[in-house]
Coordinates of N, CA and C and ligand atoms in Angstrom, one line a residue:
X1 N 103.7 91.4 106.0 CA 103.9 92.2 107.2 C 102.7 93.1 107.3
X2 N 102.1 93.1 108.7 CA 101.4 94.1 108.8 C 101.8 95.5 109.4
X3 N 101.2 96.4 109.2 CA 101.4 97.8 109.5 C 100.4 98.4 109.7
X4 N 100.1 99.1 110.8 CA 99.3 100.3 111.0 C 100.1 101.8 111.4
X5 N 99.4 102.8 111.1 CA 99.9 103.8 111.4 C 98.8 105.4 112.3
X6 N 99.0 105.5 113.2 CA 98.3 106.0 114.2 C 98.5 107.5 113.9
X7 N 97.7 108.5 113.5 CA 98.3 110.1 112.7 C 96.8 111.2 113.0
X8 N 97.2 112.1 113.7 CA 96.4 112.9 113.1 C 96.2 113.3 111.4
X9 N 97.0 113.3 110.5 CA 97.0 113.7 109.1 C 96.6 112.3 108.2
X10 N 95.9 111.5 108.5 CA 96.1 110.2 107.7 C 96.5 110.6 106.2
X11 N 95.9 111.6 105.9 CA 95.5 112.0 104.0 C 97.1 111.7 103.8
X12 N 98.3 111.9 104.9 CA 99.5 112.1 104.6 C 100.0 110.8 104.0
X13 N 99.4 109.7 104.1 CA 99.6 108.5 103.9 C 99.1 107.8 103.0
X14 N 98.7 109.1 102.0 CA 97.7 108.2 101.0 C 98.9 108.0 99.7
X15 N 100.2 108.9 100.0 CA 100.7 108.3 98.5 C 101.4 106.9 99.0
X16 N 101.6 106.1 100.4 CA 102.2 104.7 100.0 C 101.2 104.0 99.3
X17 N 100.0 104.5 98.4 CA 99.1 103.5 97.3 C 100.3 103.6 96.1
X18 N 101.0 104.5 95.8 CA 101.9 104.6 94.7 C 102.8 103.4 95.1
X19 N 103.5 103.2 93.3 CA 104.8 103.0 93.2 C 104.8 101.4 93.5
X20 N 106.4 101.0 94.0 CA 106.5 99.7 94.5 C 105.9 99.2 96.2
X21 N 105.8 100.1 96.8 CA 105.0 100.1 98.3 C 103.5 99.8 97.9
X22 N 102.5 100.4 96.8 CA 101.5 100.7 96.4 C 101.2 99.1 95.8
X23 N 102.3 98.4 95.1 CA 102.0 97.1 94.4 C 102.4 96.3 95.3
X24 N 103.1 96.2 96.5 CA 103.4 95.0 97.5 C 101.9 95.0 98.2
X25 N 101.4 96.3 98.2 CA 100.3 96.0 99.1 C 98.7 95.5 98.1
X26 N 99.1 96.2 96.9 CA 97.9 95.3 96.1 C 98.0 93.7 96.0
X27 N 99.6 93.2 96.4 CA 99.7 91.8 96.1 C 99.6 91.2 97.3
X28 N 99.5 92.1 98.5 CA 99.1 91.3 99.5 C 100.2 90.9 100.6
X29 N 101.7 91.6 99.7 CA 102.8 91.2 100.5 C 102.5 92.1 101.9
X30 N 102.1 93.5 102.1 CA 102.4 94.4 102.9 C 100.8 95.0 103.4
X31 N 100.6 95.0 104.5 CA 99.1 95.1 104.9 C 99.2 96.0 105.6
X32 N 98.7 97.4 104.8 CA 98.9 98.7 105.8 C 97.3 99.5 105.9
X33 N 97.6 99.7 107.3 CA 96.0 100.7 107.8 C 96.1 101.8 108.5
X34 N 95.9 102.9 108.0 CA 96.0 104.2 108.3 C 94.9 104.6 109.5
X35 N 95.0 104.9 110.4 CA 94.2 105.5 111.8 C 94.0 107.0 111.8
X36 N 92.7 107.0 112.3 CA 92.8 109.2 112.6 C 92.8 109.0 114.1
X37 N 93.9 109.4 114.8 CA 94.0 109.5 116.2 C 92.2 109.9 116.6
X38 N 91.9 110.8 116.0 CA 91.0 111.8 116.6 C 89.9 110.5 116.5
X39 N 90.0 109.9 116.4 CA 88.6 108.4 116.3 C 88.7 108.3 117.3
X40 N 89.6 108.1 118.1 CA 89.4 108.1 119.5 C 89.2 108.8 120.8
X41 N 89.0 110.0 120.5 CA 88.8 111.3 121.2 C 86.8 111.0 121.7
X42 N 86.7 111.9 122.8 CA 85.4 111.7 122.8 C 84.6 113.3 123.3
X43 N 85.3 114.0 123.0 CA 84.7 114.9 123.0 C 84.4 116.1 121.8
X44 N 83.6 117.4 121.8 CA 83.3 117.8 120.8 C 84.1 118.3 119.9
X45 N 85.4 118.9 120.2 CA 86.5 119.0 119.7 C 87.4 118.2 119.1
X46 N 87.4 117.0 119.6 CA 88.2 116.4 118.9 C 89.7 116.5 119.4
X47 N 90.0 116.9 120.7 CA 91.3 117.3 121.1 C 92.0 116.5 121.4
X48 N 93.3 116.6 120.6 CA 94.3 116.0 120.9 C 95.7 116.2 121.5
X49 N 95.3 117.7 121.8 CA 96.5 118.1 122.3 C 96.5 118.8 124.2
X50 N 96.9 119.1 125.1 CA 97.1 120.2 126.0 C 98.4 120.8 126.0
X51 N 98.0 121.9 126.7 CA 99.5 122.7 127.5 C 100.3 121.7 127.9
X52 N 101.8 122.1 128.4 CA 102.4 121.3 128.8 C 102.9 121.8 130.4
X53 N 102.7 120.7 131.3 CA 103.2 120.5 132.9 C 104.4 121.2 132.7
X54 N 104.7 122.0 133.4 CA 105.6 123.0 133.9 C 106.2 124.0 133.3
X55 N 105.0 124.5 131.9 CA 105.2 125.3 131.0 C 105.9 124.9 129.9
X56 N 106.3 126.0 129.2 CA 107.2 125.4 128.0 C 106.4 126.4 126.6
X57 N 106.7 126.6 125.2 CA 105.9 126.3 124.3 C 105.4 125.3 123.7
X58 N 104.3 125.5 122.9 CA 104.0 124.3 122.4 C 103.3 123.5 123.1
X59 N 102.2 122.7 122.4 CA 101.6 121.9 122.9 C 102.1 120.4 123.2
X60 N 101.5 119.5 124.0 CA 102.0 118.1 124.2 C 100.5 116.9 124.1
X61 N 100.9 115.7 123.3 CA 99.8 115.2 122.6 C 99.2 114.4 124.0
X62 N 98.0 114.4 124.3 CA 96.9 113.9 125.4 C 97.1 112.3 125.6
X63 N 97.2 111.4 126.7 CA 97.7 110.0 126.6 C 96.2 109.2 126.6
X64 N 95.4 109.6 126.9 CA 93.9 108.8 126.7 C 93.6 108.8 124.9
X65 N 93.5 109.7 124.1 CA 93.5 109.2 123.0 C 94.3 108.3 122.4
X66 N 95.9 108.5 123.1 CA 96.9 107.3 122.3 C 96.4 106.4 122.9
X67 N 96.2 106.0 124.2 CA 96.2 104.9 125.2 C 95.0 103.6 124.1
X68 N 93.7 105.0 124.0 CA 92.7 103.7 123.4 C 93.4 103.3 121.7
X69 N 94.1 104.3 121.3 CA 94.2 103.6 119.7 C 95.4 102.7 119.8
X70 N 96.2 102.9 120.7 CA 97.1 101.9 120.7 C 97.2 100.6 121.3
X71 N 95.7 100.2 122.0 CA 95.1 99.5 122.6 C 94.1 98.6 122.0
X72 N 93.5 99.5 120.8 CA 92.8 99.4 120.0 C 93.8 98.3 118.2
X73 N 95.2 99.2 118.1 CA 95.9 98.5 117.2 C 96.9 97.8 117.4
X74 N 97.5 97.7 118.8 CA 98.9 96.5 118.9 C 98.0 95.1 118.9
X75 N 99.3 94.4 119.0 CA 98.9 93.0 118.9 C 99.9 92.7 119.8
X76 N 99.7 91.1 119.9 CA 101.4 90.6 120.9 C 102.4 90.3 120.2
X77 N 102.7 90.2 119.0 CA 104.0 90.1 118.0 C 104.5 91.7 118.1
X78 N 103.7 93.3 117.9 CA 103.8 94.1 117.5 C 105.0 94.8 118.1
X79 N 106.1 95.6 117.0 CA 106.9 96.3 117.4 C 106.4 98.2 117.6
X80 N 106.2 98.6 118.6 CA 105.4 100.2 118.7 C 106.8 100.9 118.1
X81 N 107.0 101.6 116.8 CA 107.3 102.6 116.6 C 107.4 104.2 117.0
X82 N 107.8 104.7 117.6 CA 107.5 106.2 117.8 C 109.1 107.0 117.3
X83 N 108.4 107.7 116.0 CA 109.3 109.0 115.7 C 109.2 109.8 116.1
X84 N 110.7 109.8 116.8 CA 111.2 111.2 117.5 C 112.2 111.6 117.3
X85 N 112.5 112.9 117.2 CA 114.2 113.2 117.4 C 114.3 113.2 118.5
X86 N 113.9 112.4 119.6 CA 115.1 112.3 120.7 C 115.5 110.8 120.4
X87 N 115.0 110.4 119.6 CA 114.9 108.7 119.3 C 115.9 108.3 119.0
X88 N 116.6 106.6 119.0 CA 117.7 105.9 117.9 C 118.0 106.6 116.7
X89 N 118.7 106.6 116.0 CA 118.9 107.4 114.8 C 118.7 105.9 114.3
X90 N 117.7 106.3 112.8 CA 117.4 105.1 111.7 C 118.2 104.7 111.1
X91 N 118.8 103.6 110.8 CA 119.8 102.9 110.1 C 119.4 102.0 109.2
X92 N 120.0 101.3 108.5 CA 119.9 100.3 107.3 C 119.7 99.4 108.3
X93 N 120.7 99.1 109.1 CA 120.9 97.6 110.5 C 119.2 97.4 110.7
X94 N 118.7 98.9 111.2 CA 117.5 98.7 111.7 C 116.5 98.4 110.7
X95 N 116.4 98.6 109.7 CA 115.2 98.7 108.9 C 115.7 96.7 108.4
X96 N 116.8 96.8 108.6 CA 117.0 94.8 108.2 C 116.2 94.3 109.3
X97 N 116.3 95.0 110.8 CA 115.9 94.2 112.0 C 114.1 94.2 112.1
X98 N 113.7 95.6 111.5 CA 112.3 95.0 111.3 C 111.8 94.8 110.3
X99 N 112.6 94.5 109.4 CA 111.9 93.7 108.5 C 111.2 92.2 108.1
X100 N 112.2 91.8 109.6 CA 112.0 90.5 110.0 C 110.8 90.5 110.9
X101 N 109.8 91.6 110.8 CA 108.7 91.6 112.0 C 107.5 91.4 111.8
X102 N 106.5 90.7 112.0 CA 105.6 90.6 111.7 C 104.2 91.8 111.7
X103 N 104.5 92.2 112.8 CA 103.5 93.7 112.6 C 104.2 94.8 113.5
X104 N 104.5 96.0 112.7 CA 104.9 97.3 112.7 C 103.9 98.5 112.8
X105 N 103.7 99.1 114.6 CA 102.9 99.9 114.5 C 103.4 101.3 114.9
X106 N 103.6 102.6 113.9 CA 103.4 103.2 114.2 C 102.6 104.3 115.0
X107 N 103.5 105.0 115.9 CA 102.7 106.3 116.8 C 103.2 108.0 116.5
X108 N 102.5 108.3 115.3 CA 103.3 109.4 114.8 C 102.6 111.0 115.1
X109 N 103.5 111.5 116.5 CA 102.9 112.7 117.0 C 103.3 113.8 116.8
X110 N 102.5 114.8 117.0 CA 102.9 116.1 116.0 C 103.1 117.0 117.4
X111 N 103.5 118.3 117.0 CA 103.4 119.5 118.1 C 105.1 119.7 118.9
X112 N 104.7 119.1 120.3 CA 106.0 119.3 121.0 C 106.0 117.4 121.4
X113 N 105.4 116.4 120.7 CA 105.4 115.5 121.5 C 104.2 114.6 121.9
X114 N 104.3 113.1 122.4 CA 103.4 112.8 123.3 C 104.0 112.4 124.5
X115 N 102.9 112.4 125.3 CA 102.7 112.7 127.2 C 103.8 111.0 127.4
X116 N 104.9 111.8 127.7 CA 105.6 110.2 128.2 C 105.1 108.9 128.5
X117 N 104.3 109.1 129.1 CA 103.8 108.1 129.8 C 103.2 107.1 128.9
X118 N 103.0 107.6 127.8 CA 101.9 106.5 126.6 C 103.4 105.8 126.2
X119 N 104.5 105.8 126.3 CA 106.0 105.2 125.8 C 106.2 104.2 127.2
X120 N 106.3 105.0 128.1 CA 106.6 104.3 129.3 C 105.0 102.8 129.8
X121 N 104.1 103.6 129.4 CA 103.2 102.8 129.4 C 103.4 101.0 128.5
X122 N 103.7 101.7 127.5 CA 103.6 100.5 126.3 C 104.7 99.5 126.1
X123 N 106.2 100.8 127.2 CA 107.6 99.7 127.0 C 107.3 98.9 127.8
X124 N 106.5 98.8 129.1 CA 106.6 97.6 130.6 C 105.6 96.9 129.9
X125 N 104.8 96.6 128.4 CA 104.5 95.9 128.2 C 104.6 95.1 126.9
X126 N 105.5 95.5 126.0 CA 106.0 95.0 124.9 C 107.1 96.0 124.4
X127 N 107.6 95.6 122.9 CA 108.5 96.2 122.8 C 107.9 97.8 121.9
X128 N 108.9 98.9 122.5 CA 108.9 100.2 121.8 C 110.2 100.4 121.0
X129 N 110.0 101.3 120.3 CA 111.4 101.9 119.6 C 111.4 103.1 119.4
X130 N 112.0 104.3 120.1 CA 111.7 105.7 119.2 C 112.7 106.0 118.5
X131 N 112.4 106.2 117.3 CA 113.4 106.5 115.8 C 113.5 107.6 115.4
X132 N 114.8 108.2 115.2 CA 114.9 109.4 114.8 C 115.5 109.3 113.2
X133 N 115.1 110.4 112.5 CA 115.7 110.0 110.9 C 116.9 110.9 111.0
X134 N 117.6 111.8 112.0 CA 118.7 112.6 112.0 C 118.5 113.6 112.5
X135 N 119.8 114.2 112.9 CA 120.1 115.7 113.5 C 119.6 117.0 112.3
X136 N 118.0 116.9 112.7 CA 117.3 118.0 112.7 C 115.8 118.0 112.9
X137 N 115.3 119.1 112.6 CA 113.5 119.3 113.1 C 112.8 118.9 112.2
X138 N 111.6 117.9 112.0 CA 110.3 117.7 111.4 C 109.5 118.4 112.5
X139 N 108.3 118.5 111.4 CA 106.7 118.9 112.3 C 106.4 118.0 113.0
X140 N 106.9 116.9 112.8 CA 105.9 115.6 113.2 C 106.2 114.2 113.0
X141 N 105.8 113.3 113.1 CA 106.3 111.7 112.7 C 106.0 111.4 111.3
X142 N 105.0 112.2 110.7 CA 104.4 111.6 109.6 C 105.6 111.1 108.2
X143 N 106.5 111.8 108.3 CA 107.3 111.8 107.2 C 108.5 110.8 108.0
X144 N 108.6 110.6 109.0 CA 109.9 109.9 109.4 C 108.9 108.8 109.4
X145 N 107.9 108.1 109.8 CA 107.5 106.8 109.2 C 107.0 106.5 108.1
X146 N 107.0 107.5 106.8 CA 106.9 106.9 105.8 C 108.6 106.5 105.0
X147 N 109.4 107.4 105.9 CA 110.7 106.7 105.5 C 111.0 105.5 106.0
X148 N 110.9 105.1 107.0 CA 110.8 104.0 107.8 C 110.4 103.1 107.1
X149 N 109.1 103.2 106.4 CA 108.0 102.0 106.0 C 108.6 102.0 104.4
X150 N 109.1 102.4 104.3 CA 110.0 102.7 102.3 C 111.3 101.7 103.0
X151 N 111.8 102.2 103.4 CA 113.3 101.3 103.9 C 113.0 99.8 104.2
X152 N 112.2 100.0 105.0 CA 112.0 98.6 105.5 C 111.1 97.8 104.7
X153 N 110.1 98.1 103.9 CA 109.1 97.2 103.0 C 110.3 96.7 102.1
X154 N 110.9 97.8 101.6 CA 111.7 97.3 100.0 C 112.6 96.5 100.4
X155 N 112.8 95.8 101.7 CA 114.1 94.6 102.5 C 112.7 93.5 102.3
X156 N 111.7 93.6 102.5 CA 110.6 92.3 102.3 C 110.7 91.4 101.2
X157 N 111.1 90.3 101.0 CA 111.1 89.8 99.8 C 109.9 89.8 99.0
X158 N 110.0 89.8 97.3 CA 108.7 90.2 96.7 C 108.3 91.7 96.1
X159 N 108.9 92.7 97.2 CA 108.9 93.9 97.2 C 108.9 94.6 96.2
X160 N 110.6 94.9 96.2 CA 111.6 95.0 94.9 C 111.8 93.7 94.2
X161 N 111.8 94.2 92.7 CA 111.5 92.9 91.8 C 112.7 92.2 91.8
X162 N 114.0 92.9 92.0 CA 115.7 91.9 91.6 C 116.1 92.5 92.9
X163 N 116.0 91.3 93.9 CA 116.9 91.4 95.2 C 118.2 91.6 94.9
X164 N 118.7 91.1 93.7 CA 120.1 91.5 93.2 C 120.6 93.1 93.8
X165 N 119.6 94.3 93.0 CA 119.7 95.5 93.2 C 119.7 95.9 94.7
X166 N 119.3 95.2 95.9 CA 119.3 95.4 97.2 C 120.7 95.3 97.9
X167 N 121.4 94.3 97.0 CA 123.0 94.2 97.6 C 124.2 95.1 97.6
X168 N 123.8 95.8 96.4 CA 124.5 97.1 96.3 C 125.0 98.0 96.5
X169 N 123.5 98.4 97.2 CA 123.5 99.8 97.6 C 124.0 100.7 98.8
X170 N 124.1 101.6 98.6 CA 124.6 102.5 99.8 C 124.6 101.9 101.2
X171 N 125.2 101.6 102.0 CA 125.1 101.5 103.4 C 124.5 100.0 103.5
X172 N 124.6 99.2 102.5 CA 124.5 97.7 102.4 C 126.0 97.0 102.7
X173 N 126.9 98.1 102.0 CA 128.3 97.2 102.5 C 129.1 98.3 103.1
X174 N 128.7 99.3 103.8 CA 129.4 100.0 104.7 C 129.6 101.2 104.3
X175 N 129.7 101.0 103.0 CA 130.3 102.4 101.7 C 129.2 102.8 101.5
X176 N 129.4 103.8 100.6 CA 128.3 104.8 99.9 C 128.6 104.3 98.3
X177 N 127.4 104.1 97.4 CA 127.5 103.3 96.5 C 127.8 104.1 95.3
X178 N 128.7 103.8 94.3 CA 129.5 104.2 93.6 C 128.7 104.7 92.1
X179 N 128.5 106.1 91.4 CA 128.0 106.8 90.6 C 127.8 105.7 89.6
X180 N 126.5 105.9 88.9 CA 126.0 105.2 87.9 C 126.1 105.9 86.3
X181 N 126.0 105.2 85.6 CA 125.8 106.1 84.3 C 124.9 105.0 83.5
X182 N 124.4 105.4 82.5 CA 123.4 105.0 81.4 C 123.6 105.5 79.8
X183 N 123.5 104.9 78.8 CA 123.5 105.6 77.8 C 122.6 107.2 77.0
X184 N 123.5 107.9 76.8 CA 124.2 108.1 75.7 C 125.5 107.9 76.3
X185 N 126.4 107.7 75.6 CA 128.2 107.4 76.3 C 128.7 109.0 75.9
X186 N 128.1 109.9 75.4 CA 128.6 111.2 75.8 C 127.3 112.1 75.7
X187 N 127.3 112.9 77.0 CA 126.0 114.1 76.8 C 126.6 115.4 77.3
X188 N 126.1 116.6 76.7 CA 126.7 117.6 77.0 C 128.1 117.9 76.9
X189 N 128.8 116.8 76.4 CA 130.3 117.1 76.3 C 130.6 116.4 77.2
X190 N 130.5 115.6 77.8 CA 130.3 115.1 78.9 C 130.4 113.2 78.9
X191 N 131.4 112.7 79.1 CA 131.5 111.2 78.9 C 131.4 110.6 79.8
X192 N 130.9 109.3 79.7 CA 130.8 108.0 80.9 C 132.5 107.3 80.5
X193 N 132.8 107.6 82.0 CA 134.3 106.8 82.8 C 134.4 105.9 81.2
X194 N 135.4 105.6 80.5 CA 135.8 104.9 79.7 C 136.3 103.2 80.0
X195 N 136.2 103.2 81.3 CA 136.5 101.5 81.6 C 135.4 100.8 82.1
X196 N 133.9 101.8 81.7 CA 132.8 101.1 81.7 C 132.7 100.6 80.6
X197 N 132.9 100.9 79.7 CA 132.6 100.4 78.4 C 133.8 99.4 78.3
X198 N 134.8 99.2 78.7 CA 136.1 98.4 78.5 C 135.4 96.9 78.3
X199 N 134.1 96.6 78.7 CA 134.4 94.7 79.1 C 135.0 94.3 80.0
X200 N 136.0 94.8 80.9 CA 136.7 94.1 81.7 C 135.8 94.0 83.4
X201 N 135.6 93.0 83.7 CA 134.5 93.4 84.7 C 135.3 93.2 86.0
X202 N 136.4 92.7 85.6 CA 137.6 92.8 87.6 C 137.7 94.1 87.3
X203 N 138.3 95.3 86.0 CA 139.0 96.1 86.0 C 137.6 97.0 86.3
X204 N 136.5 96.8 86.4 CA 135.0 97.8 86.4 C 134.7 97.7 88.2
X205 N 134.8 96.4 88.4 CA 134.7 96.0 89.9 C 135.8 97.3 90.8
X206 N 136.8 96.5 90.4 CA 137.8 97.7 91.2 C 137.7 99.2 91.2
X207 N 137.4 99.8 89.9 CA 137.4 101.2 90.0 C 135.3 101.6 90.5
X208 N 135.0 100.9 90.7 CA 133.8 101.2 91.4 C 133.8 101.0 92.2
X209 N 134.8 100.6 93.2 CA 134.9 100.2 94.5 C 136.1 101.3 95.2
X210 N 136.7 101.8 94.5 CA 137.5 103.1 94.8 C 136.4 104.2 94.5
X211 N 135.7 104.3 93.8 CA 135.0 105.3 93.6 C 134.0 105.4 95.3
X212 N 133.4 103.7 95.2 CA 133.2 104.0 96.8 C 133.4 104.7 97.8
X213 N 134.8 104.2 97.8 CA 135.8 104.6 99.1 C 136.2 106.0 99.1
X214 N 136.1 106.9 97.7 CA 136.6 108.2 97.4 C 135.1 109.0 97.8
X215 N 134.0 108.6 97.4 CA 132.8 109.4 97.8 C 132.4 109.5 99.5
X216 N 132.9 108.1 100.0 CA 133.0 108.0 101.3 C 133.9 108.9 102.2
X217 N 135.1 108.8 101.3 CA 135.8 109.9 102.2 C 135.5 111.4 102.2
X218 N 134.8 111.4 101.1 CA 134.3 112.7 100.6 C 133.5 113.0 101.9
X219 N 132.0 112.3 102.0 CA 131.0 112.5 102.4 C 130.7 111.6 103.5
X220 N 130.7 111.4 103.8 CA 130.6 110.2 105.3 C 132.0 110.0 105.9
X221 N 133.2 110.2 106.2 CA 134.3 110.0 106.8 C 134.4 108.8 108.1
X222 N 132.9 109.4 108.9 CA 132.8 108.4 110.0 C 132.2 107.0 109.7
X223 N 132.2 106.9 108.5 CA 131.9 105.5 107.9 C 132.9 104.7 107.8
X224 N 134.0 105.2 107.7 CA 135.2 104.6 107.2 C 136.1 104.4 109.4
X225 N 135.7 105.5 109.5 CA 136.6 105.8 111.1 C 136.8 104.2 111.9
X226 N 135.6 103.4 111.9 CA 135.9 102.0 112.6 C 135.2 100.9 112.1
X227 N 135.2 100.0 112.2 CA 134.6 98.4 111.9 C 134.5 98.6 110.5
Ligands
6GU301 CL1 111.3 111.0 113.8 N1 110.5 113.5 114.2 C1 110.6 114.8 114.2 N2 109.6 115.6 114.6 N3 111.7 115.4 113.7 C2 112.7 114.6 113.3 C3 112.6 113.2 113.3 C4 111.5 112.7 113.8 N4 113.8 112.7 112.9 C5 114.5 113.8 112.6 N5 113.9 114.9 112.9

């Protein structure tokens, strides 16, 4: 998969070199290229931002700089990402749906926004998506598409080394995934569930799958409410 990412802050992008995102891309699985919006600016400043049409605070991001970088990095496969909180809320569903995509470009604007029209511009000619990671405020995109690009690389096969560990988890089967333990079998006074250690793996199956349903009801309720 390819990926570009369109940012005032590129430096913000320099830790996907880490970790498992950092080794998909030394192997070739994941092809990512970081942009400085401001490469496309042509003047002495470098601006990327104005006031905003009919007042308001805050600045709103200028559509001739997006216009040329995103002109400059789509392709005709490409899905245009833009994080926003007025966006879809990010899901597992979704990060399955582009993972299936061949190239993923982010447009990650800072301030109050960019000038509508670079969204309205880009949906009448391929596809857009604005993604929100949830009900509250970032500064900016830069953090909501590196969650994005974490969710969705580690669905790439190759990625993560035991697709096994992908089936499990949280919000893979609807539930919230059930507390782990590791050895020592007692720390602090403190013991691992005793029917871990039992051998019995129907009777391990079941009480991690109530554990599920109990942290779910705990903590997500509306997970459980339909389908
Ligand atoms: Cl995608 N952007 C910003 N600025 N804030 C957010 C968000 C995105 N998702 C949740 N809050």
């Amino acid at each position: 998969m390819r990926v570009d990412i369109v940012t005032i802050f590129p430096t913000f992008f320099d830790v996907l070199g880490v970790s498992l995102i950092g080794k998909a891309r030394d192997r070739g699985i994941l092809d990512m290229h970081v942009h400085d919006l401001r490469e496309w600016t042509h003047d002495r400043h470098r601006t990327v931002d104005d006031t905003p049409y009919g007042g308001g605070a805050g600045m709103v991001m200028k559509p001739e700089p997006w216009g040329e970088a995103l002109d400059a990095v789509l392709s005709e496969d490409a899905v245009l990402l833009v994080p926003s909180p007025a966006g879809e809320v990010f899901s597992q569903s979704m990060a399955r749906e582009l993972a299936e995509e061949k190239h993923l470009v982010f447009a990650c604007g800072r301030y109050e926004g960019i000038d509508q029209r670079v969204v309205d511009h880009y949906a009448a000619r391929g596809r857009v998506r604005l993604v929100s990671l949830g009900d509250y405020v970032l500064n900016g995109g830069e953090v909501a598409a590196m969650a994005v690009i974490e969710a969705v690389s580690r669905l790439i096969p190759g990625v993560v080394g035991n697709p096994e560990s992908l089936v499990e988890e949280s919000h893979e089967l609807g539930l919230l995934e059930y507390p782990s333990y590791t050895k020592p079998a007692q720390w602090r006074g403190l013991d691992v569930p005793p029917i871990l250690l039992s051998g019995n793996h129907g009777a391990i199956a079941a009480w991690r799958h109530e554990q599920s349903l109990a942290r779910t009801r705990a903590h997500r309720p509306d997970l459980l409410a339909e389908g």
